[in-house]
Coordinates of C-alpha atoms in Angstrom, one line a residue:
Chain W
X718 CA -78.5 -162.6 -8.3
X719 CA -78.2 -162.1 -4.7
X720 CA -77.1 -164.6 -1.8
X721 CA -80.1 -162.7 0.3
X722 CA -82.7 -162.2 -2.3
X723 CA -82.5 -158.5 -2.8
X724 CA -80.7 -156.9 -5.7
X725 CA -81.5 -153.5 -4.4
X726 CA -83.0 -152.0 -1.2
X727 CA -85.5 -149.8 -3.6
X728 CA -87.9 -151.9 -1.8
X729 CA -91.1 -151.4 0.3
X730 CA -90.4 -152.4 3.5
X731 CA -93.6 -153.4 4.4
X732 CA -93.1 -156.4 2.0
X733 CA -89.7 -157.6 3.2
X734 CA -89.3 -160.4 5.7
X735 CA -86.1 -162.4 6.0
X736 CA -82.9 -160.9 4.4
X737 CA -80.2 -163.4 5.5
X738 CA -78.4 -165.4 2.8
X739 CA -79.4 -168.9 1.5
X740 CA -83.2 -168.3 2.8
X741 CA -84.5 -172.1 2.1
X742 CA -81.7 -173.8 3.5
X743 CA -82.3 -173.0 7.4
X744 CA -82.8 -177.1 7.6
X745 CA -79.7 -177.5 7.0
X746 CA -77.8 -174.5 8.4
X747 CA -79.7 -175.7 12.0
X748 CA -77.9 -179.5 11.0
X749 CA -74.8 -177.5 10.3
X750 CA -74.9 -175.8 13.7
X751 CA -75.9 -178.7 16.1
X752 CA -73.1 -180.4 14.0
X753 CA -70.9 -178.1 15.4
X754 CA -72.0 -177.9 18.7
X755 CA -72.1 -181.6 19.2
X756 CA -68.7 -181.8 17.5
X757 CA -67.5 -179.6 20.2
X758 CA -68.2 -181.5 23.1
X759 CA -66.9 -184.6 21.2
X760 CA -63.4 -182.7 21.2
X761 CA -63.6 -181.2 24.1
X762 CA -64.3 -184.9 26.3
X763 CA -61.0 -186.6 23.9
X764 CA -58.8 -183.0 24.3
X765 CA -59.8 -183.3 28.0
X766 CA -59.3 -187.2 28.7
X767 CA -55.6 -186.9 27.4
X768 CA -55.2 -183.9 29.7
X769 CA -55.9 -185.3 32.4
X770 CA -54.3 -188.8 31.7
X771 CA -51.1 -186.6 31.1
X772 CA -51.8 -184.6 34.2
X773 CA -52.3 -187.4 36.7
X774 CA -48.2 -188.6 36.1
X775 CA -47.4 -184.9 36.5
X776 CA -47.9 -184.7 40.6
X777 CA -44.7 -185.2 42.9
X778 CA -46.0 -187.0 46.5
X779 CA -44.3 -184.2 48.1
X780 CA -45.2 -181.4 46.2
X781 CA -49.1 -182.6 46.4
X782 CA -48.8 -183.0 50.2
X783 CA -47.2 -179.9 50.7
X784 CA -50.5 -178.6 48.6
X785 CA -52.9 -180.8 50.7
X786 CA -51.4 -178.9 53.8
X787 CA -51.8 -175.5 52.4
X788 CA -55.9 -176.3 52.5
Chain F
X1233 CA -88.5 -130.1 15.2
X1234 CA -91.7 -129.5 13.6
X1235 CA -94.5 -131.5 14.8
X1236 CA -94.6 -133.6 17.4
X1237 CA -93.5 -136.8 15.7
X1238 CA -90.3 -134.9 14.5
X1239 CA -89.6 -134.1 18.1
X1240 CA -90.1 -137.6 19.5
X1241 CA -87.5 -139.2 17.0
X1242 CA -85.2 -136.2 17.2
X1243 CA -84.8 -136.8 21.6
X1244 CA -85.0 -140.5 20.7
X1245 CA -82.2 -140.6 18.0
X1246 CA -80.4 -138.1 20.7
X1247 CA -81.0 -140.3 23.8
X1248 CA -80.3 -143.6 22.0
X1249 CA -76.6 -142.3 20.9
X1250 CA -75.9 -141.2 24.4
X1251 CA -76.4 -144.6 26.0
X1252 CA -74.8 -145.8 23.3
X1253 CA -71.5 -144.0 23.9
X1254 CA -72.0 -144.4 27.7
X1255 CA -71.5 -148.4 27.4
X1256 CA -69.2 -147.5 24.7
X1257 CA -67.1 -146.2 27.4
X1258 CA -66.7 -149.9 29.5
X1259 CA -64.5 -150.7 26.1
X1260 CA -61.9 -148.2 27.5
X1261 CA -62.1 -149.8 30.7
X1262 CA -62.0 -153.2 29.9
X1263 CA -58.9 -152.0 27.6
X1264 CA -57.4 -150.3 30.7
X1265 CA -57.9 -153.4 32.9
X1266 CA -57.1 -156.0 29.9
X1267 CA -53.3 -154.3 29.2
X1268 CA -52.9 -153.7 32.9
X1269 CA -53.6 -156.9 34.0
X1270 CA -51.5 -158.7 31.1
X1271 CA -48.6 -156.0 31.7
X1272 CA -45.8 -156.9 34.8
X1273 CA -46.0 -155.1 38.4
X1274 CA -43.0 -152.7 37.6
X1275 CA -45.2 -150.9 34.5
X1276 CA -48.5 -150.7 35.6
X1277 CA -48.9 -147.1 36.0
X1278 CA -47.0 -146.3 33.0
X1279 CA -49.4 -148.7 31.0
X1280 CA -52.4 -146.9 32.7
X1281 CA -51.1 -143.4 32.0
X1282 CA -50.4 -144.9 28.5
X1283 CA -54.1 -145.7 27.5
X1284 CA -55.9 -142.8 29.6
X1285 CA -54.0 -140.0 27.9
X1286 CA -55.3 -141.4 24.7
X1287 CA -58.9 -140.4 26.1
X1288 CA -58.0 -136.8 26.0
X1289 CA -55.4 -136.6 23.0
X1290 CA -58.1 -138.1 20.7
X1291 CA -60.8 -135.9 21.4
X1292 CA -59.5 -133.0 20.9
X1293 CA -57.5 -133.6 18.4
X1294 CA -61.3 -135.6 16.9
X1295 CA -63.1 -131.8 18.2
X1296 CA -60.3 -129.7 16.4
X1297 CA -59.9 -131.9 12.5
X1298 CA -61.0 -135.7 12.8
X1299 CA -64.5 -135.3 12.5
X1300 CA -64.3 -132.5 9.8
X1301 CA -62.4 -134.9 8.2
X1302 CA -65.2 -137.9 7.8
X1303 CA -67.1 -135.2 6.6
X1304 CA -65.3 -134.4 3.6
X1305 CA -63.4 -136.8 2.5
X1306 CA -65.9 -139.9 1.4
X1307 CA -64.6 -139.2 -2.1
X1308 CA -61.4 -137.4 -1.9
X1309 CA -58.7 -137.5 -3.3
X1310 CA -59.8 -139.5 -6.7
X1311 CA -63.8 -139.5 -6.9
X1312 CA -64.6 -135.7 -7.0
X1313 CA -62.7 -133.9 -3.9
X1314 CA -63.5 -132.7 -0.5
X1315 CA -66.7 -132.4 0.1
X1316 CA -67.1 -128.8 1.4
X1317 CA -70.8 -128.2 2.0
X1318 CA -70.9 -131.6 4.2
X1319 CA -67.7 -130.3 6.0
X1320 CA -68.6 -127.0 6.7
X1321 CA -71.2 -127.9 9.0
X1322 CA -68.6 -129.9 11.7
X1323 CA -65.7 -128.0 11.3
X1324 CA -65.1 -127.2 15.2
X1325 CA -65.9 -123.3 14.2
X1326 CA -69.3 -124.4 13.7
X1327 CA -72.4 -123.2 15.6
X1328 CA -73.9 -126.9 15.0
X1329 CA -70.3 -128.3 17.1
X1330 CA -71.6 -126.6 20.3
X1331 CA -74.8 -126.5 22.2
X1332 CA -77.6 -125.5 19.8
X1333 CA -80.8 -126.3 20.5
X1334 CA -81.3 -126.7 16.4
X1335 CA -79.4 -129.0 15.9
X1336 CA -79.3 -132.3 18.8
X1337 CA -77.8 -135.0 16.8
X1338 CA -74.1 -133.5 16.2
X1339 CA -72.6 -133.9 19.7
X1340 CA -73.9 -136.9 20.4
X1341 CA -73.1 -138.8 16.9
X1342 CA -69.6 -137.4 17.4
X1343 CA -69.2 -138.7 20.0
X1344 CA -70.0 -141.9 19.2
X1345 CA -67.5 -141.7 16.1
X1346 CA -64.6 -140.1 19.1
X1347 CA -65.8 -143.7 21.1
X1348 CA -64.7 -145.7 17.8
X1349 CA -61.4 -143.5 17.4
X1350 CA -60.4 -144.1 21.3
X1351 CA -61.3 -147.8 20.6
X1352 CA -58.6 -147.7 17.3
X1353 CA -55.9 -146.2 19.4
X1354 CA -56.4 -148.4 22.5
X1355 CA -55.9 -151.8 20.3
X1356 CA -52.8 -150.1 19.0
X1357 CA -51.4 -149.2 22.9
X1358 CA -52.2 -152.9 23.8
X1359 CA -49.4 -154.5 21.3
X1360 CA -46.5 -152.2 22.7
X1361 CA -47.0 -152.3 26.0
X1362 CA -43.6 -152.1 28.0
X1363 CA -41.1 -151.4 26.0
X1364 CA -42.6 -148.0 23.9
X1365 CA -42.3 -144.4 24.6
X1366 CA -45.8 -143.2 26.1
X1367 CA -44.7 -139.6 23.7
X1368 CA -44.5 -141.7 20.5
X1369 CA -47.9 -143.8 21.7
X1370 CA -49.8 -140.9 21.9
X1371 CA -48.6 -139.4 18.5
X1372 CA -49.5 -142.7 17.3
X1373 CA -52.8 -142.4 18.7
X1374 CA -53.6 -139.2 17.3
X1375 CA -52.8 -140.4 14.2
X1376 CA -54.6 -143.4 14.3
X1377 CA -57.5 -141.9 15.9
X1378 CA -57.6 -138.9 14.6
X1379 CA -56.6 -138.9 10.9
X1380 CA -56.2 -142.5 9.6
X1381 CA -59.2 -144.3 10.8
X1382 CA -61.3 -141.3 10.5
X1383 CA -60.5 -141.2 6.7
X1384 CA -61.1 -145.1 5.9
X1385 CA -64.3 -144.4 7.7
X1386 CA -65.3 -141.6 5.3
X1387 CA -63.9 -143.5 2.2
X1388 CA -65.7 -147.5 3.9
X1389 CA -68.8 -146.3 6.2
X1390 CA -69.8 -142.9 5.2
X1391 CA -72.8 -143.9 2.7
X1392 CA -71.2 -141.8 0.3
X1393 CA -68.1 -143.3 0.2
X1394 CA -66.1 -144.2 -3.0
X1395 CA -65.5 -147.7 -1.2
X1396 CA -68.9 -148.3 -0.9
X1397 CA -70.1 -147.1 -4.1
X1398 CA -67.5 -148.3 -6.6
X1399 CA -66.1 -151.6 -4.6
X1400 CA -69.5 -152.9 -3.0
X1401 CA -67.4 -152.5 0.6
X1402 CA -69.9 -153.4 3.1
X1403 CA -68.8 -153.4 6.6
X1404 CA -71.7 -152.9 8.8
X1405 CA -70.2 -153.5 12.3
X1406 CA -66.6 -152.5 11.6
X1407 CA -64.7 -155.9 10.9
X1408 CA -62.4 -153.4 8.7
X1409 CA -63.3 -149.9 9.3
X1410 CA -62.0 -150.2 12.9
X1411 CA -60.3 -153.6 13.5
X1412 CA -58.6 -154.2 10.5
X1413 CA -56.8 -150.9 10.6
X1414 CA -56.2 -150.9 14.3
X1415 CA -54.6 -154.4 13.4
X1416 CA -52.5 -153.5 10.7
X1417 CA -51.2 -150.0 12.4
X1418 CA -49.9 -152.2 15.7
X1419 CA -48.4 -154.6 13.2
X1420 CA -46.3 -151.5 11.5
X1421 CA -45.8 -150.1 15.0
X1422 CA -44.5 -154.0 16.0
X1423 CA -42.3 -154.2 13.6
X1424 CA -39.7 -151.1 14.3
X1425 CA -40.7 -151.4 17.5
X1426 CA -39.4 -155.0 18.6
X1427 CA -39.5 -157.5 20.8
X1428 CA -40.0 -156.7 25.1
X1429 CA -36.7 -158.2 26.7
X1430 CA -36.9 -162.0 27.1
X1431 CA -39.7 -162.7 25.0
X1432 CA -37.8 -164.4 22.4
X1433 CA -34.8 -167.2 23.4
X1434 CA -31.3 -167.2 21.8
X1435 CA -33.0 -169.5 19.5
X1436 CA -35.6 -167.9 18.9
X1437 CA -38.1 -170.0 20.5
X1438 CA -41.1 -167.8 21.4
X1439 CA -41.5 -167.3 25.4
X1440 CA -45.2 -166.7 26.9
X1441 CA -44.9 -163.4 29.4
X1442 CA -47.3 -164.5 31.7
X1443 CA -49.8 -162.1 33.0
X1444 CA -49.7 -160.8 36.4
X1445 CA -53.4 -160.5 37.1
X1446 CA -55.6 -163.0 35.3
X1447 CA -58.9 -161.6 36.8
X1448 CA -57.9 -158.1 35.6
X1449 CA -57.4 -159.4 32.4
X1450 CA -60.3 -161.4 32.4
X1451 CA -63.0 -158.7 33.9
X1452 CA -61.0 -156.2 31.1
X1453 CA -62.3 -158.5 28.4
X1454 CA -65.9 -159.4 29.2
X1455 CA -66.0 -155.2 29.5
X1456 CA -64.7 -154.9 26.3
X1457 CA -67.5 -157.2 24.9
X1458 CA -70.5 -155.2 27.3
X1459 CA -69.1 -152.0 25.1
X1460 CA -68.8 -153.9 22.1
X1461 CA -72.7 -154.7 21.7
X1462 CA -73.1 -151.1 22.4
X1463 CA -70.7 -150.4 20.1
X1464 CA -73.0 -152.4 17.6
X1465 CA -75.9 -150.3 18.3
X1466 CA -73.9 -147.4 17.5
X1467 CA -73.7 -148.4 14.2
X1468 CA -77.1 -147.9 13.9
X1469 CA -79.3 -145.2 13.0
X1470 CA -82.4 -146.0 15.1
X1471 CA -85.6 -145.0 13.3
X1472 CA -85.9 -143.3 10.1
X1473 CA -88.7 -142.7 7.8
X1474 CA -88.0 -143.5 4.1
X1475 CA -88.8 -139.8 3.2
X1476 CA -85.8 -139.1 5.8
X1477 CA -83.3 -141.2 3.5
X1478 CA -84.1 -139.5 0.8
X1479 CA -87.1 -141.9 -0.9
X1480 CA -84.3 -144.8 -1.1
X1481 CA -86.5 -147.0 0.5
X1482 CA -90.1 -147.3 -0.8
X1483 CA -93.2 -146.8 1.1
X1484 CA -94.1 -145.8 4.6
X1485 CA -92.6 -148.1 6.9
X1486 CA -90.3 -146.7 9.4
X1487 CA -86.8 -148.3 9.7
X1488 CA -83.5 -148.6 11.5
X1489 CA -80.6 -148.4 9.3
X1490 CA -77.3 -149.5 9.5
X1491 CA -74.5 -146.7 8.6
X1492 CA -75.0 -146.7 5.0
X1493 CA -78.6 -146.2 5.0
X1494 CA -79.9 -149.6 4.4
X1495 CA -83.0 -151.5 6.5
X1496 CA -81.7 -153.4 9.6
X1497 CA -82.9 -154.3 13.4
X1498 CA -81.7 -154.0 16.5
X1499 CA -83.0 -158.0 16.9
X1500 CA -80.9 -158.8 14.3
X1501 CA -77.8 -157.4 15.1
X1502 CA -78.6 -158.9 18.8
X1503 CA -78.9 -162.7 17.3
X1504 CA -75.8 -162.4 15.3
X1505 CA -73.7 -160.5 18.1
X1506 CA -74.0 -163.0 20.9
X1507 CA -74.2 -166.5 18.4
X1508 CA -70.2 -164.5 16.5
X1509 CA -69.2 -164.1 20.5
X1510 CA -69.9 -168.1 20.9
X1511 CA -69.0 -169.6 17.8
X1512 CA -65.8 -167.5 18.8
X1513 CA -65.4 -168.6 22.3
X1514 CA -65.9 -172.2 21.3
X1515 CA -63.6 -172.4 18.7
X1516 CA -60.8 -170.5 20.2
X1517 CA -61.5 -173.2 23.4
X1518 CA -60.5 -176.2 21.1
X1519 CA -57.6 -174.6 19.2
X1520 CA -55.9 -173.0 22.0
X1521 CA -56.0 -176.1 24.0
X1522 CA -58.0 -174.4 26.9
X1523 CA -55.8 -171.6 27.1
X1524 CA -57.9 -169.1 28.8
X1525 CA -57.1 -166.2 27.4
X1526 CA -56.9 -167.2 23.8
X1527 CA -60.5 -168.2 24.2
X1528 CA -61.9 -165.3 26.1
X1529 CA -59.8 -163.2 23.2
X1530 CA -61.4 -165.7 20.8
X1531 CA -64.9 -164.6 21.8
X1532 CA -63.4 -161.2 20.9
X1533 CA -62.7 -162.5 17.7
X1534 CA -65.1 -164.1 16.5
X1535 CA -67.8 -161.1 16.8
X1536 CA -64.7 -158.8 14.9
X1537 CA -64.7 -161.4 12.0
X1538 CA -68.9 -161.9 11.8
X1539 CA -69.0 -157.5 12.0
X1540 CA -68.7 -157.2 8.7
X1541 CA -72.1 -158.8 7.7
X1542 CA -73.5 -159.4 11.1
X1543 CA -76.5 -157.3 9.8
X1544 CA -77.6 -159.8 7.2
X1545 CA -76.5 -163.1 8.0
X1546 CA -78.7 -166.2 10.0
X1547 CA -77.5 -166.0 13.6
X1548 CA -75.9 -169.6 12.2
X1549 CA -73.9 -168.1 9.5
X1550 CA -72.8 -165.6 12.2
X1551 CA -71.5 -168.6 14.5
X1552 CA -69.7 -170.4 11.9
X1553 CA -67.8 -167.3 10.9
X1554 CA -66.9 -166.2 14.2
X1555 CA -65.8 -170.0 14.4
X1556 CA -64.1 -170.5 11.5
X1557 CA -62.0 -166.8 11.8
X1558 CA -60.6 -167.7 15.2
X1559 CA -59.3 -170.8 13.8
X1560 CA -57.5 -168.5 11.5
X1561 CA -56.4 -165.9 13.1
X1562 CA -55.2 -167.7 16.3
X1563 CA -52.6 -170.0 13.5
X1564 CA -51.8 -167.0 11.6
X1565 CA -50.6 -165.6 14.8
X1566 CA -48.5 -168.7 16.1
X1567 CA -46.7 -168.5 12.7
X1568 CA -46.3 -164.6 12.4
X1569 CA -44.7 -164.7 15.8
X1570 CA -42.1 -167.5 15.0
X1571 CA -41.1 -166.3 11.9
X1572 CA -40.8 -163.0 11.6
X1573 CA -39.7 -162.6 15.7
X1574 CA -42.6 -160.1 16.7
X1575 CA -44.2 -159.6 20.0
X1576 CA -47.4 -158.5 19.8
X1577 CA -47.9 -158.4 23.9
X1578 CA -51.9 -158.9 23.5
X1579 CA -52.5 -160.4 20.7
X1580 CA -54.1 -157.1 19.3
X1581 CA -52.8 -157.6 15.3
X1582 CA -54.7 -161.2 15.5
X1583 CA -57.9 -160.6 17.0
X1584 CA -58.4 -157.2 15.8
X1585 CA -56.3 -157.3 12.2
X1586 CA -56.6 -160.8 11.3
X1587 CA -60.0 -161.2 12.4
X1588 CA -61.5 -157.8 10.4
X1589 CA -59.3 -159.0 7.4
X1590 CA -60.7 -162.8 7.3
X1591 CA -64.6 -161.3 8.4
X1592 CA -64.2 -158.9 4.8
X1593 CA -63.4 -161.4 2.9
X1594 CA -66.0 -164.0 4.0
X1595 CA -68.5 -161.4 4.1
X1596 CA -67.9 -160.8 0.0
X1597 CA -68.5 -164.2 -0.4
X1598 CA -71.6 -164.6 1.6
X1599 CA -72.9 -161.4 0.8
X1600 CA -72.3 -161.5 -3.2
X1601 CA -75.1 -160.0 -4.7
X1602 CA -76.4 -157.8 -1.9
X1603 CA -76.9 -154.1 -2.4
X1604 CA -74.3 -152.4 -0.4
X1605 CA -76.7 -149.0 -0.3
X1606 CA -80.0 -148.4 -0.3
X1607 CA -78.6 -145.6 -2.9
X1608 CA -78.8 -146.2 -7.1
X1609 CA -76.0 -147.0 -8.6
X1610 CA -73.9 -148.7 -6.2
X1611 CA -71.6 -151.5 -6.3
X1612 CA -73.3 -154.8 -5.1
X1613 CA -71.4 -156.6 -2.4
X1614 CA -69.2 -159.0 -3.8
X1615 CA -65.3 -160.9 -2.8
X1616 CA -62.8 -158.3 -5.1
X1617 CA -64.3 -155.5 -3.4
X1618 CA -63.9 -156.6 0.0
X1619 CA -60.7 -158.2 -0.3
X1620 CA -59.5 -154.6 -1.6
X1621 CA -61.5 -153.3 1.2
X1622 CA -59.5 -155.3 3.1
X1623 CA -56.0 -154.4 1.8
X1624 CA -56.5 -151.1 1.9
X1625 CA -58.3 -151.2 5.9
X1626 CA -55.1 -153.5 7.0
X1627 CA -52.4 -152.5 4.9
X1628 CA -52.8 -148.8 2.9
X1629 CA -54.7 -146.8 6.4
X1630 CA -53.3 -149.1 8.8
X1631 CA -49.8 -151.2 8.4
X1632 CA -48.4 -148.3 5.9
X1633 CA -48.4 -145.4 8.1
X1634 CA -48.0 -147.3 11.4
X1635 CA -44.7 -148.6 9.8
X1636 CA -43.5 -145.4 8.3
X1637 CA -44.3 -143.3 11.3
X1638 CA -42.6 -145.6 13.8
X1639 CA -39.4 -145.5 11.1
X1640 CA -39.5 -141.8 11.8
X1641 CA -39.5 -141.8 15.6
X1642 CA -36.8 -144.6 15.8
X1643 CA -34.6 -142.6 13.3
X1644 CA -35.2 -139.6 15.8
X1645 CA -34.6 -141.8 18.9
X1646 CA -38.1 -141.3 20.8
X1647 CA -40.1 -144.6 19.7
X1648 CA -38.4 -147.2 22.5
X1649 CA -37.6 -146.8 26.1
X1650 CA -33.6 -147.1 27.0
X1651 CA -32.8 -151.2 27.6
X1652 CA -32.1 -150.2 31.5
X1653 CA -35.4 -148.7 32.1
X1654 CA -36.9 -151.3 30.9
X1655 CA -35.1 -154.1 33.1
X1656 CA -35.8 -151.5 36.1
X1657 CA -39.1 -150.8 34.7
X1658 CA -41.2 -148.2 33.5
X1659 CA -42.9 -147.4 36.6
X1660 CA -39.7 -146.9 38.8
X1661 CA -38.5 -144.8 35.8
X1662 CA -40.9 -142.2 35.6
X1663 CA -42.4 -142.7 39.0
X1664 CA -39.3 -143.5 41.1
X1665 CA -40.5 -140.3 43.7
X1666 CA -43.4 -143.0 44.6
X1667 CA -41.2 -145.8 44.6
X1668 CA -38.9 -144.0 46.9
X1669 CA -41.7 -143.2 49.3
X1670 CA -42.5 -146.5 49.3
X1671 CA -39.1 -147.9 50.2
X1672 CA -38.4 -145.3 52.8
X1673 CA -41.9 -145.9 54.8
X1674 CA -40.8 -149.8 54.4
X1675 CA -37.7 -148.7 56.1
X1676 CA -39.3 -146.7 59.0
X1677 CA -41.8 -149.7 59.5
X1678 CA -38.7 -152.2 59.7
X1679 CA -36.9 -149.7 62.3
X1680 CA -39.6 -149.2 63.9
X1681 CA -40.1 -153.3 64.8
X1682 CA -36.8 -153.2 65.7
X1683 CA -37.2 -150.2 68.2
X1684 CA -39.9 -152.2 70.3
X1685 CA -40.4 -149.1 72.5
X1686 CA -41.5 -147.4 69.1
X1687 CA -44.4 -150.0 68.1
X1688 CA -47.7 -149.0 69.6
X1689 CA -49.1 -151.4 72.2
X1690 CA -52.7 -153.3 71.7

C-alpha cells in the first residue's frame, strides 16, 4: 500500500493524474493550511502587541530627541 | 542524433542544463555576499578569497576524479564493485569529457553535478568563517566536493544506487544528498575547530556576532534561493520517452523525470518549491521572534527539509513540512550551541544538516509505500530507509570525515589561524601591503590639510 497510490511506476503515463499522498483528503489539507495561515497572523498580532508594549517604556526623552534631530 | 526528434531533445536536454547551471551560479554569489556580509570588516577579503578559491579547487579536482567517481561507485564497495563500463566513459581521459559533437550532454550535466559540489563546500566555508586556515578550507572543500558528496550521490541519487535500491532512499531535491552532508561535515569541522574569540562568555552564555552588513546578507540569501529553484530544475531530466529509460515506464507518453528515473513536472516541483520557501519563512518568523535573519535562513530551510519529497507531495504537505522543520532545526540549534559551546557563524549545520536530516525522515513517513525507481525490484520508500539515509548523509559522508580530517590538520598545526591574527584580523594579516597603503594615503591626506598651501583651491 502506498501513501500516493502507486506501488510501482511500471505505469502508463497517459493514465496517471495526481501522485501526491493522501489524494481524497485535499478538503482537509486546504482546512489544514488556512489553519495555519490564519493561526499565523493570530501570533504574529499577540507576538507583536507585547513588542511593542515592551518597546514603548524602552525610549529615553533624550535619546529620542536626539533621534528626532538626526531627521 | 538520428532523426529530427532525437536532435530536438538532444539541444533541448543540452540547453536546459546550461541555464540551469547559469542560475545555479547566483547560489555562489549569494554564498559570497551571505558570509561576507555576516563576517566583521577586518576579514572580508580573506572570507571572499575563502569561498572563490573553492570555485576553482573543486572543479578540477571534479574534472580530474569526482565525476568518475559518481560514475562508479553507486554500488561499491558492498553491492558488486566499481562499476567500470559506466566509469570509463567520464574518466577525464575520455573523448566524451571534451568537446565532441557525439556526445552533447556530458559537459553540461557535469557541470551541473560541479554546481552541487561548489554548493557542498560553500555551506561548509560559511560555519568557519574567521577563525580557519583558508589552506585547510580548501582541502576541506576538495574533499567535500570532490570525494565525499560525490560518493553519497552515487550510492543516494544515481538510480542505480545501493541506497536507492535496497533502503527505498528517495531524495529527489537533495534534502540529504547535499544538505545533510554539507551539514554534518561543518559540524565535524566545528567541533575541532572552536569557537571565534568572544562568541562565548566566561559563563558560557552564547553572544550574537552581529553582522556588519545586513543588506549583503540579506541580497546573499534571496540569491541563494533564485539558484536554488534552478538548482531544483537541475534535478531534473527534462523530457524522456519511456523507450529512453529503458521501457520502465509503460506506453508512449513523454516525461520529465526526476534523478532516479521516475515521472515528475517541472509544475510540480514549482508548487512545492515556493509553498516549502513560505511555510519556511513563516514559521522561522514566529519562532525566531522576528529575527530577520533566522527567518530569511528559515525560508532556506524550509525548501532543504520539503527537498526530499518535494516531487510528490500537495504544495500543502510541502508548506507544513518546510514549517514544521524550521521549528526544529532552529531549537535544535539554540540547544546544540549552549551545550556543547559550538559556533557555527551562519547557522550552516541547522539549516543545511538539521533541515536535510528532519526532511528524510518526514519524507519516509509520508512517502511510505512509494516506488523509489521506476526500476523492478526496488525498495519502496519507507521511515527505516531514510532515517539510515539520513545517518549515513549526516553522520558516515559528512560528520565522520569532517571530524577526522580536521583532527588531522589541528594535530599538524594548519586548521586555525594564530589567536593574534585573529584579534588583528585576517585581512590585515595576509593583506597588511593594502592596509598599509591605505594608512599611508590617510597620512598624506591629513598632512596635506595641514599644509594648506598643499590642498588644491576650488
Amino acid at each position: 500500500m502506498s501513501t500516493i497510490g502507486y506501488d510501482s511506476w511500471a505505469v502508463d503515463l497517459a493514465e496517471v493524474g495526481p501522485v501526491y499522498p493522501f489524494q481524497g483528503y485535499e478538503i482537509l489539507m486546504v482546512a489544514l493550511g488556512v489553519i495555519f495561515w490564519i493561526g499565523w497572523h493570530r501570533a504574529q498580532f499577540v507576538r507583536e502587541s507585547q513588542h511593542l508594549e515592551k518597546a514603548k517604556r524602552m525610549g529615553d526623552t533624550e535619546k529620542i530627541n536626539a533621534l528626532l534631530e538626526k531627521y | 542524433m538520428d532523426g529530427n526528434l532525437n536532435a530536438l531533445t538532444t539541444v533541448f536536454t543540452e540547453f536546459y542544463y546550461w541555464v540551469t547551471v547559469v542560475f545555479m551560479f547566483l547560489i555562489h554569489v549569494g554564498f559570497c555576499m551571505y558570509e561576507v556580509g555576516a563576517s566583521r570588516h577586518r576579514n572580508h577579503m580573506h572570507t571572499l578569497m575563502k569561498n572563490i578559491m573553492i570555485i576553482p579547487l573543486v572543479t578540477v579536482t571534479f574534472f580530474f576524479f569526482g565525476w568518475w567517481i559518481y560514475w562508479s561507485f553507486p554500488n561499491f564497495p558492498f553491492f558488486g564493485g566499481l562499476n567500470h563500463e559506466a566509469a570509463s566513459a567520464n574518466l577525464p581521459w575520455s573523448q566524451n569529457m571534451a568537446p565532441n559533437l557525439s556526445d552533447r550532454i556530458t559537459g553540461v550535466f557535469w557541470a551541473a553535478f560541479l554546481l552541487f559540489s561548489w554548493t557542498a563546500a560553500s555551506i561548509v566555508s560559511g560555519a568557519v568563517i574567521e577563525r580557519i586556515r583558508s589552506s585547510a578550507l580548501w582541502v576541506h572543500a576538495v574533499m567535500i566536493g570532490s570525494v565525499f558528496w560525490i560518493i553519497d550521490a552515487a550510492w543516494g541519487w544515481h538510480a542505480e544506487g545501493w541506497m536507492v535500491k535496497y533502503l527505498g532512499y528517495h531524495d529527489a531535491y537533495a534534502s540529504g544528498v547535499i544538505h545533510a552532508i554539507a551539514g554534518g561535515y561543518a559540524l565535524g569541522v566545528i567541533m575541532v575547530l572552536g569557537p571565534r574569540i568572544g562568541k562565548f562568555a566566561a559563563d558560557g552564555t552564547p553572544r550574537d556576532i552581529p553582522p556588519h552588513n545586513p543588506w549583503m546578507l540579506t541580497i546573499g540569501i534571496f540569491l541563494i534561493y533564485s539558484g536554488f529553484w534552478g538548482f531544483y530544475a537541475a534535478c531534473n531530466i527534462p523530457a524522456i520517452s519511456p523507450e529512453g529509460i529503458g521501457g520502465l515506464l509503460t506506453g508512449e507518453t513523454w516525461t520529465a523525470t526526476n534523478i532516479y528515473l521516475a515521472p515528475t513536472s517541472l509544475s510540480a516541483i514549482t508548487f512545492n518549491f515556493l509553498m516549502s520557501m513560505s511555510g519556511g519563512l513563516m514559521a522561522a518568523y514566529l519562532v525566531s521572534k522576528g529575527d530577520a535573519f533566522w527567518t530569511f535562513s528559515g525560508g532556506l530551510a524550509g525548501i532543504i527539509t520539503a527537498s526530499a519529497g518535494n516531487d510528490l507531495y500537495h504544495p500543502i504537505q510541502a508548506m507544513l513540512v518546510g514549517a514544521v522543520g524550521v521549528v526544529i532545526v532552529y531549537k535544535l540549534h539554540h540547544w546544540v550551541e549552549r551545550t556543547f559551546k559550538l559556533d557555527d557563524a551562519v547557522g550552516a549545520v541547522a539549516v543545511h544538516g538539521y533541515s536535510g536530516v528532519v526532511g528524510l525522515i518526514i519524507a519516509g513517513f509520508l512517502l511510505w509505500g512509494a516506488p523509489s525507481s521506476p526500476y523492478e525490484g526496488f525498495a519502496t520508500v519507507n521511515p527505516v530507509g531514510q532515517t539510515l539515509g539520513a545517518v549515513i548523509m549526516f553522520g558516515v559522508l559528512g560528520w565522520l570525515p569532517g571530524y577526522v580530517i580536521s583532527r588531522i590538520q589541528a594535530a599538524a598545526g594548519v586548521l586555525r589561524i594564530p589567536v593574534e591574527v585573529e584579534l588583528q584580523g585576517l585581512d590585515y594579516a595576509e593583506h597588511h601591503a593594502y592596509e598599509d597603503a591605505k594608512a599611508a594615503i590617510i597620512e598624506a591626506d591629513k598632512a596635506a590639510l595641514m599644509g594648506s598651501s598643499k590642498v588644491p583651491a576650488e
